[in-house]
Every structure is written in C-alpha cells, then in structure tokens.
C-alpha cells in the first residue's frame, strides 16, 4: 500500500483530502486508525465490495 511505503521512509502527510470513499479513508487515517484496520473496514463493508456491482449491464 502506498501509505505503508511513505511511513517506511518517514514521510507523513500534513493535509488529508478526499472525496467519496477517499474522504472516508482520509477521516479514518486522520483519526489515527492503523492501515490494517482501515483495509479490514473497506473489505468487510458490503457497499465497498466490487463484486456487488453488475459489470455486464449497459449504463448511460
């Protein structure tokens, strides 16, 4: 994960921005929740599971 690489080199963000799922991720990170817990959160919440969406149906 990119953030793990940044932490490995001692680089930490001073500002956090995001929209949609990125905003959720940013708020969890700002709350000092570790990356393994954040990853677990995104893997277990059904709305974030990609197999939930139909890829074979036409869209706009």
Coordinates of N, CA and C in Angstrom, one line a residue:
X1 N 0.9 -1.2 0.0 CA 0.0 0.0 0.0 C 0.9 1.2 0.0
X2 N 0.5 2.3 -0.7 CA 1.3 3.5 -0.8 C 1.6 4.1 0.5
X3 N 0.7 4.2 1.4 CA 0.9 4.8 2.7 C 1.9 4.1 3.5
X4 N 1.9 2.8 3.4 CA 2.9 2.0 4.1 C 4.3 2.3 3.6
X5 N 4.5 2.5 2.3 CA 5.8 2.9 1.8 C 6.2 4.3 2.3
X6 N 5.2 5.2 2.3 CA 5.5 6.6 2.9 C 6.0 6.5 4.3
X7 N 5.3 5.7 5.1 CA 5.6 5.5 6.5 C 7.0 4.9 6.7
X8 N 7.3 3.9 5.8 CA 8.6 3.3 5.8 C 9.8 4.3 5.7
X9 N 9.6 5.3 4.9 CA 10.6 6.3 4.6 C 10.4 7.5 5.6
X10 N 9.5 7.4 6.5 CA 9.4 8.5 7.5 C 8.6 9.7 7.0
X11 N 7.8 9.5 5.9 CA 7.1 10.6 5.3 C 5.6 10.5 5.8
X12 N 5.1 11.6 6.4 CA 3.7 11.6 6.8 C 3.0 12.8 6.3
X13 N 1.8 12.7 5.9 CA 1.1 13.9 5.3 C 0.7 14.9 6.4
X14 N 0.7 16.1 5.9 CA 0.3 17.2 6.8 C -1.2 17.6 6.5
X15 N -1.7 17.3 5.3 CA -3.0 17.6 4.9 C -3.6 16.4 4.3
X16 N -4.9 16.2 4.6 CA -5.6 15.0 4.0 C -6.9 15.5 3.3
X17 N -7.0 15.1 2.0 CA -8.1 15.5 1.2 C -8.7 14.2 0.6
X18 N -10.0 14.2 0.3 CA -10.6 13.1 -0.4 C -12.0 13.4 -0.7
X19 N -12.5 12.6 -1.6 CA -14.0 12.7 -2.0 C -14.5 11.2 -1.9
X20 N -15.7 11.1 -1.6 CA -16.4 9.8 -1.6 C -15.6 8.8 -0.7
X21 N -15.2 7.7 -1.2 CA -14.5 6.7 -0.4 C -13.2 7.2 0.1
X22 N -12.6 8.1 -0.7 CA -11.3 8.7 -0.3 C -11.5 9.6 1.0
X23 N -12.6 10.2 1.1 CA -12.9 11.0 2.3 C -13.0 10.2 3.5
X24 N -13.7 9.0 3.3 CA -13.8 8.1 4.4 C -12.5 7.6 4.8
X25 N -11.7 7.2 3.9 CA -10.3 6.7 4.2 C -9.5 7.8 4.9
X26 N -9.6 9.0 4.4 CA -8.8 10.1 5.0 C -9.3 10.4 6.4
X27 N -10.5 10.3 6.6 CA -11.0 10.6 8.0 C -10.6 9.5 9.0
X28 N -10.6 8.2 8.5 CA -10.1 7.1 9.3 C -8.6 7.3 9.6
X29 N -7.8 7.7 8.6 CA -6.4 7.9 8.8 C -6.1 9.1 9.7
X30 N -6.9 10.2 9.6 CA -6.8 11.3 10.5 C -7.1 11.0 11.9
X31 N -8.0 10.0 12.1 CA -8.4 9.6 13.4 C -7.3 8.6 14.0
X32 N -6.2 8.5 13.3 CA -5.1 7.7 13.8 C -5.4 6.2 13.9
X33 N -6.2 5.7 12.9 CA -6.5 4.3 12.8 C -5.5 3.7 11.9
X34 N -4.9 2.5 12.3 CA -3.9 1.9 11.5 C -4.4 1.4 10.2
X35 N -3.5 1.2 9.3 CA -3.8 0.8 7.9 C -4.5 -0.6 7.8
X36 N -4.0 -1.5 8.7 CA -4.6 -2.8 8.6 C -6.1 -2.8 9.0
X37 N -6.5 -1.9 10.0 CA -7.9 -1.8 10.4 C -8.7 -1.1 9.3
X38 N -8.1 -0.1 8.6 CA -8.8 0.6 7.5 C -9.0 -0.3 6.4
X39 N -8.0 -1.1 6.0 CA -8.2 -2.1 5.0 C -9.3 -3.1 5.3
X40 N -9.3 -3.6 6.6 CA -10.3 -4.5 7.0 C -11.7 -3.9 6.9
X41 N -11.8 -2.6 7.3 CA -13.1 -1.9 7.2 C -13.6 -1.9 5.7
X42 N -12.7 -1.5 4.8 CA -13.2 -1.5 3.4 C -13.5 -2.9 2.8
X43 N -12.8 -3.9 3.3 CA -13.1 -5.2 2.8 C -14.4 -5.8 3.4
X44 N -14.8 -5.4 4.6 CA -16.0 -6.0 5.2 C -17.3 -5.3 5.0
X45 N -17.2 -4.0 4.7 CA -18.5 -3.2 4.5 C -19.0 -3.5 3.1
X46 N -20.2 -4.1 2.9 CA -20.7 -4.5 1.6 C -20.7 -3.5 0.5
X47 N -21.0 -2.2 0.8 CA -21.0 -1.2 -0.2 C -19.7 -1.0 -1.0
X48 N -18.6 -1.4 -0.3 CA -17.3 -1.2 -0.9 C -16.8 -2.5 -1.7
X49 N -17.6 -3.5 -1.7 CA -17.2 -4.7 -2.4 C -17.5 -4.6 -3.8
X50 N -16.5 -4.8 -4.7 CA -16.7 -4.6 -6.1 C -17.6 -5.6 -6.8
X51 N -17.6 -6.8 -6.2 CA -18.5 -7.9 -6.8 C -19.9 -7.6 -6.7
X52 N -20.3 -6.5 -6.0 CA -21.7 -6.1 -5.7 C -22.3 -5.5 -7.0
X53 N -21.4 -4.9 -7.8 CA -21.9 -4.1 -9.0 C -21.9 -5.0 -10.2
X54 N -22.9 -4.8 -11.0 CA -23.0 -5.6 -12.3 C -22.2 -4.9 -13.3
X55 N -21.3 -5.6 -14.0 CA -20.4 -5.0 -15.0 C -21.0 -5.4 -16.4
X56 N -21.9 -6.3 -16.5 CA -22.4 -6.7 -17.8 C -23.7 -5.9 -18.2
X57 N -24.1 -5.0 -17.4 CA -25.3 -4.2 -17.8 C -24.9 -2.9 -18.4
X58 N -25.6 -2.5 -19.5 CA -25.3 -1.2 -20.1 C -25.6 0.0 -19.1
X59 N -24.8 1.0 -19.3 CA -25.1 2.2 -18.5 C -25.4 3.4 -19.4
X60 N -25.4 4.6 -18.9 CA -25.7 5.7 -19.7 C -24.6 5.9 -20.8

